[in-house]
Coordinates of C-alpha atoms in Angstrom, one line a residue:
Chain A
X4 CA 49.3 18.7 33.0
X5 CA 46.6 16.2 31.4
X6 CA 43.9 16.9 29.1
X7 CA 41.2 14.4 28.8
X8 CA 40.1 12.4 25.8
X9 CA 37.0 12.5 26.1
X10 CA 36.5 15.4 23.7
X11 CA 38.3 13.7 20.8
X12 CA 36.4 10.7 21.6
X13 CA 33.0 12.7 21.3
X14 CA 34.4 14.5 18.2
X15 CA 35.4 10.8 16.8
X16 CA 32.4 8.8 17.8
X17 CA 29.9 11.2 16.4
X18 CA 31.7 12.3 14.0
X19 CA 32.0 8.4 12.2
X20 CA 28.3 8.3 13.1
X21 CA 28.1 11.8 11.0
X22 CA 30.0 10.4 8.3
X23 CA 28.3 7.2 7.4
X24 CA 24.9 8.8 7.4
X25 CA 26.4 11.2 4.8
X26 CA 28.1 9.3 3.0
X27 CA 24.9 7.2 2.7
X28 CA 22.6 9.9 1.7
X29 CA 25.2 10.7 -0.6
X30 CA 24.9 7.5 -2.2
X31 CA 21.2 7.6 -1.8
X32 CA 20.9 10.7 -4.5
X33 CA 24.0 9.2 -7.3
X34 CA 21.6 6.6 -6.7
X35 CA 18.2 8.3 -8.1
X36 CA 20.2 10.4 -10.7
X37 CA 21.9 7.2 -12.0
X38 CA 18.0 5.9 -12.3
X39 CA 17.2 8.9 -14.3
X40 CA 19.3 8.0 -16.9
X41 CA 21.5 4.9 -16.6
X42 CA 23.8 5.8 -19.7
X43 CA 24.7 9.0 -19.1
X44 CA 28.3 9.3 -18.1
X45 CA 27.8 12.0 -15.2
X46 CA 25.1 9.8 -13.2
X47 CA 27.6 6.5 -13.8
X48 CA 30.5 8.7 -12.4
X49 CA 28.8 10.3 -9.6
X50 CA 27.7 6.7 -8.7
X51 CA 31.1 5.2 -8.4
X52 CA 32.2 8.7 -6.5
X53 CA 29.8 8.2 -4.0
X54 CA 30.1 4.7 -3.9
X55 CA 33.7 5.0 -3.3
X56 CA 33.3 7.6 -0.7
X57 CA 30.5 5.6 1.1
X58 CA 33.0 2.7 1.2
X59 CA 35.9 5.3 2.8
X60 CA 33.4 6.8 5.4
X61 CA 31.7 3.4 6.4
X62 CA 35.3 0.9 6.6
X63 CA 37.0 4.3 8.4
X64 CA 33.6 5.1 10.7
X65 CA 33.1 1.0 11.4
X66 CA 36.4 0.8 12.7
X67 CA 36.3 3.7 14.6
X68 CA 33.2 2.9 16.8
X69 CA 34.1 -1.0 17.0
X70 CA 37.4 0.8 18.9
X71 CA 35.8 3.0 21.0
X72 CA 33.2 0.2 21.7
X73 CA 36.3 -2.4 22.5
X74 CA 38.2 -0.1 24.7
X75 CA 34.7 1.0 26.7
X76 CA 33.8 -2.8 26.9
X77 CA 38.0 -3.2 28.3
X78 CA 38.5 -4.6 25.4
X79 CA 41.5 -2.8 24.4
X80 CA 43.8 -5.7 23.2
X81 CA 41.0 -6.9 20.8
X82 CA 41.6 -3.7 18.4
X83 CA 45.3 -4.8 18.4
X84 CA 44.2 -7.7 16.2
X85 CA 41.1 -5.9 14.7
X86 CA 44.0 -2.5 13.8
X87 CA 45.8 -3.9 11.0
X88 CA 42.3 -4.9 9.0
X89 CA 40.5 -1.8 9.5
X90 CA 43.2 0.4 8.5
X91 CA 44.1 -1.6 5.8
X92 CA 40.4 -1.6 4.5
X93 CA 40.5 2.2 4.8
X94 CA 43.1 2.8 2.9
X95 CA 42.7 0.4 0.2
X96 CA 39.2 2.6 0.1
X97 CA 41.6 5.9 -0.7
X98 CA 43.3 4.6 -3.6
X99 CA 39.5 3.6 -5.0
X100 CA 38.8 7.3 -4.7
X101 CA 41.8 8.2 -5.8
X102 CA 41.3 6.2 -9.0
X103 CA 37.8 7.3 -9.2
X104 CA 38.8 11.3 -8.9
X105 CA 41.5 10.8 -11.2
X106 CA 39.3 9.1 -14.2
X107 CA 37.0 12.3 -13.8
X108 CA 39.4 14.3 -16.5
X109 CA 38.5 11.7 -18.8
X110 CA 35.0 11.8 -18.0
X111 CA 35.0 15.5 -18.3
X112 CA 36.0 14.9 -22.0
X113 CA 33.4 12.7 -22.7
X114 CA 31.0 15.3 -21.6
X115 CA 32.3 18.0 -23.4
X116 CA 32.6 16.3 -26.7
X117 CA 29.0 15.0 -25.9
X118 CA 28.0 18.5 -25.6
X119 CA 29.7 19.7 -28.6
X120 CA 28.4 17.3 -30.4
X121 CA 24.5 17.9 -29.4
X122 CA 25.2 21.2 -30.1
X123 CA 26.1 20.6 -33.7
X124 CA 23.4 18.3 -34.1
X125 CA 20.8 21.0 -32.7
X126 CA 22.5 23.4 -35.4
X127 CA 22.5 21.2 -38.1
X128 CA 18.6 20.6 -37.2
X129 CA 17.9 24.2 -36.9
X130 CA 19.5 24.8 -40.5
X131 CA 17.4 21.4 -42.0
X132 CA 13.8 23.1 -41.0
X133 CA 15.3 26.7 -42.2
X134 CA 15.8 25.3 -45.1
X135 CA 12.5 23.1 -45.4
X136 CA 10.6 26.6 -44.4
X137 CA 12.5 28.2 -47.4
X138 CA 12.1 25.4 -50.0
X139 CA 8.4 25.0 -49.2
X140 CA 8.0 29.1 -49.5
X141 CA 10.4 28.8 -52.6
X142 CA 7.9 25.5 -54.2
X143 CA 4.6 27.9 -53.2
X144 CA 5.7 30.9 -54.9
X145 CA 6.8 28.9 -58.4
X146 CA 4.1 26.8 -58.2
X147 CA 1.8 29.7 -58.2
X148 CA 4.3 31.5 -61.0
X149 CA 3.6 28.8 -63.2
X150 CA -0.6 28.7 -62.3
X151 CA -0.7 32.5 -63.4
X152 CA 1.6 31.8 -66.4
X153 CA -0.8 28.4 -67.4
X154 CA -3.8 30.2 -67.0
X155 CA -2.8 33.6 -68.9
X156 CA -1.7 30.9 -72.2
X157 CA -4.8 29.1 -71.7
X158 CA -6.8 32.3 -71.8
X159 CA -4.9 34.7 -74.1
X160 CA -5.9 32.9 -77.2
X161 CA -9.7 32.8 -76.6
X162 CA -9.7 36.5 -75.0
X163 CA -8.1 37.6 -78.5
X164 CA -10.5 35.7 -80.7
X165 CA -13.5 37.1 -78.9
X166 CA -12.4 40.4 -79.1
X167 CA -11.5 40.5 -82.5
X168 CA -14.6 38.8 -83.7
X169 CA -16.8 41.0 -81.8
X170 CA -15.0 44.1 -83.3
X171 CA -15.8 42.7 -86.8
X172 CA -19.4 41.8 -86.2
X173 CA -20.1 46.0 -84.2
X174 CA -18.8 47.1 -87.4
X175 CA -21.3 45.0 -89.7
X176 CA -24.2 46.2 -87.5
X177 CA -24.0 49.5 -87.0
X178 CA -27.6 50.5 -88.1
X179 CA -29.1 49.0 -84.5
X180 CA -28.2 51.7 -81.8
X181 CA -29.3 48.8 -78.8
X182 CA -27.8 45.8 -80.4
X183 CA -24.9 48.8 -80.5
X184 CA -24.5 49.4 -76.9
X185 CA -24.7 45.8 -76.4
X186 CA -21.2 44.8 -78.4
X187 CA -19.6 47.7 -76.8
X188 CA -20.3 46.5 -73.6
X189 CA -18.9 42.3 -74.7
X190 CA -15.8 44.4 -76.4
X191 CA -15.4 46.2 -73.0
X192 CA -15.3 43.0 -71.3
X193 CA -13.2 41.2 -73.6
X194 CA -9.9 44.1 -73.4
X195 CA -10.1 43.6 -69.8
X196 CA -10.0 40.0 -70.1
X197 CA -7.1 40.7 -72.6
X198 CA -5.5 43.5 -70.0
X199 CA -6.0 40.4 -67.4
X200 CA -4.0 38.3 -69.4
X201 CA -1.2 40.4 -69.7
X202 CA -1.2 41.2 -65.9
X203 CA -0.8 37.4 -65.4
X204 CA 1.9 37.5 -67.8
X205 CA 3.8 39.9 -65.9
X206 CA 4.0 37.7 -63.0
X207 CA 7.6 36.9 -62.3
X208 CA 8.7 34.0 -59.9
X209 CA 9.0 36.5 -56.2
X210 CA 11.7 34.4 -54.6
X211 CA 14.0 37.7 -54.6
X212 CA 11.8 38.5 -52.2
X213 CA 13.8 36.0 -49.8
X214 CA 16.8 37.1 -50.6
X215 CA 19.4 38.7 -48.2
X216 CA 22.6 40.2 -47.6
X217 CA 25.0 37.4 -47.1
X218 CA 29.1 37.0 -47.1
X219 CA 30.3 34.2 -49.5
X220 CA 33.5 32.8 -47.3
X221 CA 31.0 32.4 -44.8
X222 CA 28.9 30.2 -46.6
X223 CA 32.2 28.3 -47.8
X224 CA 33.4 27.5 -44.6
X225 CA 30.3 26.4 -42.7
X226 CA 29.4 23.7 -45.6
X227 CA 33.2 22.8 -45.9
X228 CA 32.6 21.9 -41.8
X229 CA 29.2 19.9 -43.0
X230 CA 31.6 17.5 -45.6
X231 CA 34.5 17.9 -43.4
X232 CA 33.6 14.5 -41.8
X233 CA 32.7 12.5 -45.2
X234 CA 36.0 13.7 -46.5
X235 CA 38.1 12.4 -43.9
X236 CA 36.4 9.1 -43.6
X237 CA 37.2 8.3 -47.2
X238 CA 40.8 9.9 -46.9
X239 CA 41.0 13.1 -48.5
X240 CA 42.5 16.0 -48.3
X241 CA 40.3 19.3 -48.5
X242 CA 41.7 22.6 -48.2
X243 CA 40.3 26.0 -48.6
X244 CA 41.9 29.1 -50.2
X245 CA 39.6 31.8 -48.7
X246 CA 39.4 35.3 -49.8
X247 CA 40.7 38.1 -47.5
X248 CA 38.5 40.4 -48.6
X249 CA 34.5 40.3 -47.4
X250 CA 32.4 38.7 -50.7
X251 CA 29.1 39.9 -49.6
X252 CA 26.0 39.2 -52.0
X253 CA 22.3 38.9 -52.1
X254 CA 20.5 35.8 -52.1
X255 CA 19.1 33.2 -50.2
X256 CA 22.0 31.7 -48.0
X257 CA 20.7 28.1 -47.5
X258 CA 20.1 27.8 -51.5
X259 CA 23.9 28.7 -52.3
X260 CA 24.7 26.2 -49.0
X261 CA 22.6 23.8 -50.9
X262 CA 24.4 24.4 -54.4
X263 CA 28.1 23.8 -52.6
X264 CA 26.9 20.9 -50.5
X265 CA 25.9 19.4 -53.8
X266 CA 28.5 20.4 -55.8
X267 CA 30.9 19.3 -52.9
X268 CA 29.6 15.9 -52.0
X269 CA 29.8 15.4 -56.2
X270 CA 33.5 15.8 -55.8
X271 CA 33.8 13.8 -52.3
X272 CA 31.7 10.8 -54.0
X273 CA 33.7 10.8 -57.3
X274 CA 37.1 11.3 -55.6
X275 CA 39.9 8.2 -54.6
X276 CA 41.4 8.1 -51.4
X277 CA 44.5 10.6 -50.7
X278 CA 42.7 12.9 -53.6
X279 CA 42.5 16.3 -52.8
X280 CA 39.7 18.5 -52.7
X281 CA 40.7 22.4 -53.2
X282 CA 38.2 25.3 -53.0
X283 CA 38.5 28.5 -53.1
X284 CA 36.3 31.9 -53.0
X285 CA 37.4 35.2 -55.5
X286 CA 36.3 38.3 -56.9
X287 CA 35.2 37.6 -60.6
X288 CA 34.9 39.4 -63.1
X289 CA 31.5 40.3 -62.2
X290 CA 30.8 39.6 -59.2
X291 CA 32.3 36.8 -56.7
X292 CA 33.4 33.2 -56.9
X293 CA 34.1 29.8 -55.1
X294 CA 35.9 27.5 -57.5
X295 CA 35.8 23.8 -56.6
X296 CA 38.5 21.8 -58.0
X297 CA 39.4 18.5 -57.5
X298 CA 42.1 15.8 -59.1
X299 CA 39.9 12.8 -59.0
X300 CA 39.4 10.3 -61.5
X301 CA 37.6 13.3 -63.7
X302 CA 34.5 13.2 -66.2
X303 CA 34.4 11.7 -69.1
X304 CA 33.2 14.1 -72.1
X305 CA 30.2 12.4 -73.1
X306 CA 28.9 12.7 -69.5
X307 CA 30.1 15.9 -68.8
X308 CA 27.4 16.9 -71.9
X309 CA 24.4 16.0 -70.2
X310 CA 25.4 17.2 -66.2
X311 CA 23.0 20.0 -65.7
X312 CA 20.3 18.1 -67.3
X313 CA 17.1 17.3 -65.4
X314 CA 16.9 13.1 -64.8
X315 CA 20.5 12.5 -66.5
X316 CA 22.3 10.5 -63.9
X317 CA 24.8 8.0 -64.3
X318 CA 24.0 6.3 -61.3
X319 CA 21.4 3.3 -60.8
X320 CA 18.8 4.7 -58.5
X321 CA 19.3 8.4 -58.5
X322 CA 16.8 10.8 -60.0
X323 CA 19.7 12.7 -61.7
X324 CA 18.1 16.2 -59.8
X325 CA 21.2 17.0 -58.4
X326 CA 23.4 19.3 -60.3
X327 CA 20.4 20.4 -62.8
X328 CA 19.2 22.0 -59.1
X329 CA 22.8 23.6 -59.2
X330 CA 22.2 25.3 -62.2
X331 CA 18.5 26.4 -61.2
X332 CA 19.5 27.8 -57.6
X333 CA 22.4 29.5 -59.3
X334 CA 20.4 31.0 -62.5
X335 CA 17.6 32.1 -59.3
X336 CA 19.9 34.2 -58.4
X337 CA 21.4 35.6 -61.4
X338 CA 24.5 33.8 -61.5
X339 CA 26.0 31.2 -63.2
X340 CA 27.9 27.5 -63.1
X341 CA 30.4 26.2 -65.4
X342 CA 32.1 22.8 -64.9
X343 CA 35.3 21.6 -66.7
X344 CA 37.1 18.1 -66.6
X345 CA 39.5 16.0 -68.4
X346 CA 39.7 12.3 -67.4
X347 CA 42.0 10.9 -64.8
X348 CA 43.0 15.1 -64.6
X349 CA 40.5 16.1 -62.0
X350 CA 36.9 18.2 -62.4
X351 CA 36.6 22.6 -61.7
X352 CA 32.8 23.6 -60.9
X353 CA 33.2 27.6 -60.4
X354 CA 29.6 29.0 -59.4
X355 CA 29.8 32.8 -59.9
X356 CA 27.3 35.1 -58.3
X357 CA 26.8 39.1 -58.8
X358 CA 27.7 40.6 -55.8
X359 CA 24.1 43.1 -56.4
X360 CA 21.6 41.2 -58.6
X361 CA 21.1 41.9 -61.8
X362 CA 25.1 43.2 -62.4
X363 CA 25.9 39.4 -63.6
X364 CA 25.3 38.7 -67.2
X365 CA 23.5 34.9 -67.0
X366 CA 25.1 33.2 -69.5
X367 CA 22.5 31.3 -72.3
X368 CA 22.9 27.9 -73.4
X369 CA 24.9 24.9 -72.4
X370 CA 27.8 26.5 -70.0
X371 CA 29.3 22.7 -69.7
X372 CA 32.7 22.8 -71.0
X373 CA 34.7 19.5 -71.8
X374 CA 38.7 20.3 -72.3
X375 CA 39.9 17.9 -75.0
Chain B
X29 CA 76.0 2.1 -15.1
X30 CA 79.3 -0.4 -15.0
X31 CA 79.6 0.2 -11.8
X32 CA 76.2 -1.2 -10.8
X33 CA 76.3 -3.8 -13.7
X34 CA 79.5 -5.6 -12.7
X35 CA 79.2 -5.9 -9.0
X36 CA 75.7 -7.4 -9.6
X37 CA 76.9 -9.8 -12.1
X38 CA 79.8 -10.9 -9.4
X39 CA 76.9 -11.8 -6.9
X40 CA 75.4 -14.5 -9.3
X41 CA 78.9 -15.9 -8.9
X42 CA 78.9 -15.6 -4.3
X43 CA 75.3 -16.1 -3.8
X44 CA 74.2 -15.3 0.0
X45 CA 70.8 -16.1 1.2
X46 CA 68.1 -15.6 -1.3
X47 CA 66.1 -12.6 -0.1
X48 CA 63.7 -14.0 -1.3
X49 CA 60.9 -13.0 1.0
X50 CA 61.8 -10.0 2.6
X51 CA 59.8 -8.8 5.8
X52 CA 58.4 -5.0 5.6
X53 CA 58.6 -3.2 9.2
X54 CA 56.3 -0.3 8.8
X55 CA 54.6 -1.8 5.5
X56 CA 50.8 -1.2 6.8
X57 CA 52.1 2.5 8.3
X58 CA 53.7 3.6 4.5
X59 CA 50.8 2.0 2.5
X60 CA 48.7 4.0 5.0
X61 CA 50.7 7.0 4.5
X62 CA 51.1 7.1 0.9
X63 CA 47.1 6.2 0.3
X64 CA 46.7 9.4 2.4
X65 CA 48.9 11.3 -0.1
X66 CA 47.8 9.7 -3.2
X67 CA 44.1 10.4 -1.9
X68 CA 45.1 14.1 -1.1
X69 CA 47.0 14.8 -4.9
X70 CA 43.7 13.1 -6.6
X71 CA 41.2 15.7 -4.5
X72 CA 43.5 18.8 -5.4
X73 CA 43.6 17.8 -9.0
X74 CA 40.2 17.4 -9.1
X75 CA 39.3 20.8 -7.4
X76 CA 42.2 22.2 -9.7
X77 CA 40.1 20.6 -13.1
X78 CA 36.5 21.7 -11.6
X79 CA 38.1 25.5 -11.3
X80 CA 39.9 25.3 -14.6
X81 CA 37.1 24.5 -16.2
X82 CA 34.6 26.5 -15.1
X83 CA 31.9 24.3 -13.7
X84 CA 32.3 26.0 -10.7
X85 CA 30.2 28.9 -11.6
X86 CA 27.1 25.7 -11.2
X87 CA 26.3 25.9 -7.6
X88 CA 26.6 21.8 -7.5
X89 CA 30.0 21.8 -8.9
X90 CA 31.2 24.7 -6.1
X91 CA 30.0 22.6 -3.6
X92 CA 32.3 19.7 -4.9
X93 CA 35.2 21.9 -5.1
X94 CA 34.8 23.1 -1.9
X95 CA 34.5 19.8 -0.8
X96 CA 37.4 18.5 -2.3
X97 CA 39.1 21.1 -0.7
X98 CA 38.4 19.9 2.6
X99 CA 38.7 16.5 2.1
X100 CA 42.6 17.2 1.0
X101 CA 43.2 19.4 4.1
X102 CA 42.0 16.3 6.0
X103 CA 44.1 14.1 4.4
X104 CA 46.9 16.4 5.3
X105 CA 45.9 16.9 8.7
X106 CA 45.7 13.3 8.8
X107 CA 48.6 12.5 7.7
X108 CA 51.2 14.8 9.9
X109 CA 48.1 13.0 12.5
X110 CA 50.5 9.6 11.9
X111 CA 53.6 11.4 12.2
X112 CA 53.1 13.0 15.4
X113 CA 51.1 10.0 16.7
X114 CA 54.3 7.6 16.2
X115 CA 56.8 10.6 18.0
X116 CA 54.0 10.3 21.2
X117 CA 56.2 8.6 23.8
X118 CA 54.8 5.5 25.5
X119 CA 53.5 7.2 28.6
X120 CA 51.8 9.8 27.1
X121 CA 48.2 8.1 27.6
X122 CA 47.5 8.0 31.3
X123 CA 44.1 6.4 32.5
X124 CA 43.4 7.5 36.2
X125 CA 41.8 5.3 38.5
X126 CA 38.6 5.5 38.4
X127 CA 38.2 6.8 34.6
X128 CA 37.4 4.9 31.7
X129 CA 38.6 7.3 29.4
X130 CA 42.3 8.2 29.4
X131 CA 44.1 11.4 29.3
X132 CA 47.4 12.7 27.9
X133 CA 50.3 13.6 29.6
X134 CA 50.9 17.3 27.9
X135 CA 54.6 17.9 28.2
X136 CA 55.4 19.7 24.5
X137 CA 54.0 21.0 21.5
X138 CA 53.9 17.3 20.2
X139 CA 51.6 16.4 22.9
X140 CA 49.2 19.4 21.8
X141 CA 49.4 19.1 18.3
X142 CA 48.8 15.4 18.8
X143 CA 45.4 16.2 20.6
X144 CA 44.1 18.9 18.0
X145 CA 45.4 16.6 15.0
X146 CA 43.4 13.8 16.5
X147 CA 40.0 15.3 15.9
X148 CA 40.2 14.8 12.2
X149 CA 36.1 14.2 12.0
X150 CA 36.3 18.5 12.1
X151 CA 37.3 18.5 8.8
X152 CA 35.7 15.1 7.1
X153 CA 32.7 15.9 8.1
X154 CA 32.3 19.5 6.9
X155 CA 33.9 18.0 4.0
X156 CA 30.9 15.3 3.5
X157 CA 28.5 18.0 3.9
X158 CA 29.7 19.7 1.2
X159 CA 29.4 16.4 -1.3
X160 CA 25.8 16.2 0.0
X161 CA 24.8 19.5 -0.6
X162 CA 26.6 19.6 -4.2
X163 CA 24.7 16.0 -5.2
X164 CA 21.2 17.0 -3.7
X165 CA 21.7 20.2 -6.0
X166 CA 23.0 17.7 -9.3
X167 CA 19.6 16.1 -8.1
X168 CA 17.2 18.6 -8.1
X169 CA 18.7 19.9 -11.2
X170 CA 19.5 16.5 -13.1
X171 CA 16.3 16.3 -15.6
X172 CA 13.7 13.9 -14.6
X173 CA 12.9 10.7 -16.3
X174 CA 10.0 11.6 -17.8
X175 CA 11.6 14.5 -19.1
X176 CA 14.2 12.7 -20.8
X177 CA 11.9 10.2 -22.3
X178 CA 10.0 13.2 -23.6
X179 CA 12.8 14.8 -25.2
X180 CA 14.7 11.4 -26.7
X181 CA 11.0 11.0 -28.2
X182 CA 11.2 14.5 -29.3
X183 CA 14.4 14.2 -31.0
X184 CA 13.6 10.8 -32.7
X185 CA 10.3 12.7 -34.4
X186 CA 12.9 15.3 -35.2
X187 CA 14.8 13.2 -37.1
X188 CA 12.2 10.6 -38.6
X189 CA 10.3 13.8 -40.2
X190 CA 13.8 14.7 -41.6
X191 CA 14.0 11.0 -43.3
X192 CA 10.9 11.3 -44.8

């Protein structure tokens, strides 16, 4: 029994035909997406892919047609020669693909760390305007705290006079009932000028009104992940000793971020490489805690005086805002911060909040504390 | 290990002929053979990483996978294809008089599988037709220049506004 070729020589002729026209507009499209965007690592790999199977399909399809082309034209004895290079071609063509399809696990990372890291940075945006959009609502409502407080001084004082001078003069003249009715009327308008007054006084600043419940390790750990990166590039070590139990409080959660970002980066900035950087989050006494302690090179005690003051900075070029905005965010929300250091011992910040506002004593006065 | 060691040491002492340059029979055949096989354990890991990590739930990246797929069982097929082809005996490929194109001499299962394995393009091809469609879907989806552009200018005013 004999079967004729002729179908596998259909199947192989247009087949290789098939093939490179495939392959082609395969490589036509990595092509235009490598265009789109020359440096990104999917269109450079799908380029060399396709590349690499164009090469495959054309050296394989080539060799297959100049065959059938040989043998048709009796040419047979020709491919003898012509075998050895084609197929030698092709498969030198599979080990580029090979090497190609293999590199793609590495590519893969690439993309995903890529990924991860565009999504942090789109996170880390989103928090930045969060926090612009609270600052600027924060700045509005003092600003207009301390208008109302201004004007109600400014006024108070000639408000008083005025009444009590028209008082004395409606008692000199009582004899004229019209001149009378007219002092009533200016000693009228003076107590509400006075009752204005004190309603301006009574204006408190209304950034409560912002706050929210919020959960303290929470907090911790996302700005620990912020500085995590700062830390390791200048060596050292951070750990955190988290709380088991859920420390939920009011307030306003990019504020306390804020406060432990600064307090943190303080700490990072100040520290020596292979220092350590421990924090931790608590009950207090009254209320919750995170205690930030370090054993860098420490504070000295005539420094550690002047911390949480406005413009005190020890360093050429800053506007020494930094831990004096501590203090204020802290205070805002009826906490408090205490810092303690010895030199060449290490510096503790702990920032306690009340877990409801309003439980938490706020401590008066200077709460910086230097350990002889 | 002494046993190799010391016997190859005693040949320094009765060289032979160098063997220098030593002939390869079926060189082209192996290389052949195991580019087939490396070619075929590169596909199946790369359809086994497209699976494990999920980018086969994108349309473009199924098409891939199923492509890869294919284009190991063609490598396969392909290479039993060599094996077979080299037990074919030397009159299997009759040409009639008359015909141009030859026919084979079916006398066993050899002879069949040799005809079926030799129409490998059934399986390349489906298997390029699967790239294509998985690239022109990367295409349609890949963003567009302008696009791009647009958003990397987006994301620069994003960050300048942050700086000031």
């Amino acid at each position: 029994m004999t079967w004729s070729l002729l179908p596998i020589w259909l199947v192989d002729l247009v087949g290789a035909i098939v093939m490179v026209v495939l392959s082609g507009l395969c490589l036509h499209l990595a092509r235009d997406i490598y265009h789109r965007d020359p440096e990104h690592p999917l269109a450079n790999y799908l380029l060399w892919l396709s590349g690499a199977i164009f090469a495959f399909s054309l050296s394989r399809s080539v060799g297959h047609i100049v065959r059938h082309i040989l043998e048709l034209a009796g040419l047979g004895s020709w491919w003898k020669t012509l075998e050895p290079i084609s197929g030698s071609i092709n498969s030198i063509t599979f080990v580029v693909i090979a090497s190609v399809t293999l590199f793609f696990h590495r590519m893969q990372t690439i993309m995903n760390r890529m990924a991860r890291d565009r999504q942090r940075i789109e996170k880390t945006s989103q928090e930045l305007l969060r926090l612009n959009r609270d600052m600027e609502t924060i700045v509005a409502d003092r600003t207009r705290t301390e208008m109302a407080l201004r004007i109600a001084h400014e006024v108070r004082n000639p408000a008083l006079i005025i009444g009590g001078l028209v008082k004395r003069i409606a008692r000199t003249i009582e004899e004229c009932a019209a001149n009378q009715e007219y002092f009533q009327k200016v000693l009228e308008e003076a107590r509400r000028l006075e009752a204005l007054v004190e309603k301006f006084e009574t204006v408190r600043p209304g950034q409560q009104l912002h706050f929210s419940p919020q959960e303290l390790n929470g907090l911790v750990e996302e700005t620990l992940e912020i500085v995590q990166p700062e830390a390791d590039d200048k060596g050292l070590v951070l750990l955190l000793d988290r709380s088991p139990a859920s420390l939920a409080f009011q307030g306003n959660q990019h504020l306390i971020k804020m406060a432990i970002l600064h307090v943190l980066r303080n700490a990072i900035e100040a520290c020596r490489r292979g220092d350590t950087i421990q924090v931790a989050t608590d009950f207090a006494p009254r209320g919750i805690m995170v205690r930030i302690k370090d054993n860098g090179p420490g504070i000295p005690g005539e420094v550690l005086e002047h911390v949480f003051e406005p413009f005190y900075s020890t360093k050429k070029g800053e506007t020494g805002l930094g831990l004096s905005h501590v203090k204020q965010i802290i205070e805002e929300h009826l906490g408090n911060v205490e810092i303690a250091s010895r030199p060449e011992e290490g510096t503790e910040v702990v920032i306690t909040l009340p877990t409801h506002l309003g439980e938490l004593e706020v401590q008066t006065g200077d709460t910086a504390d230097a350990p002889g | 290990m002494a046993r190799i060691i010391f016997p190859a040491l005693l040949l320094l002492l009765f060289p032979r002929a160098a063997w220098a340059l030593q002939t390869h029979g079926y060189q082209g055949l192996y290389f052949h053979q195991g580019a087939h096989l490396l070619f075929l354990a590169a596909m199946v890991a790369f359809a086994y990483r497209l699976r494990v990590s999920r980018l086969t739930v994108q349309t473009s990246w199924r098409w891939l996978f199923r492509g890869a797929l294919l284009i190991s069982l063609w490598n396969l097929w392909a290479f039993i294809g060599h094996l077979v082809a080299l037990t074919l005996p030397q009159n299997a490929l009759v040409t009639k008089p008359g015909e141009t194109v030859p026919s084979l001499h079916v006398v066993s299962w050899v002879d069949v599988a040799y005809y079926f394995l030799s129409m490998d393009h059934l399986l390349s091809v489906p298997a390029l037709v699967c790239f294509y469609l998985g690239l022109r879907e990367m295409h349609r989806t890949f963003p567009q220049r302008d696009l791009l552009r647009e958003r990397r200018r987006h994301e620069r005013r994003r960050v300048d506004r942050r700086l000031v």
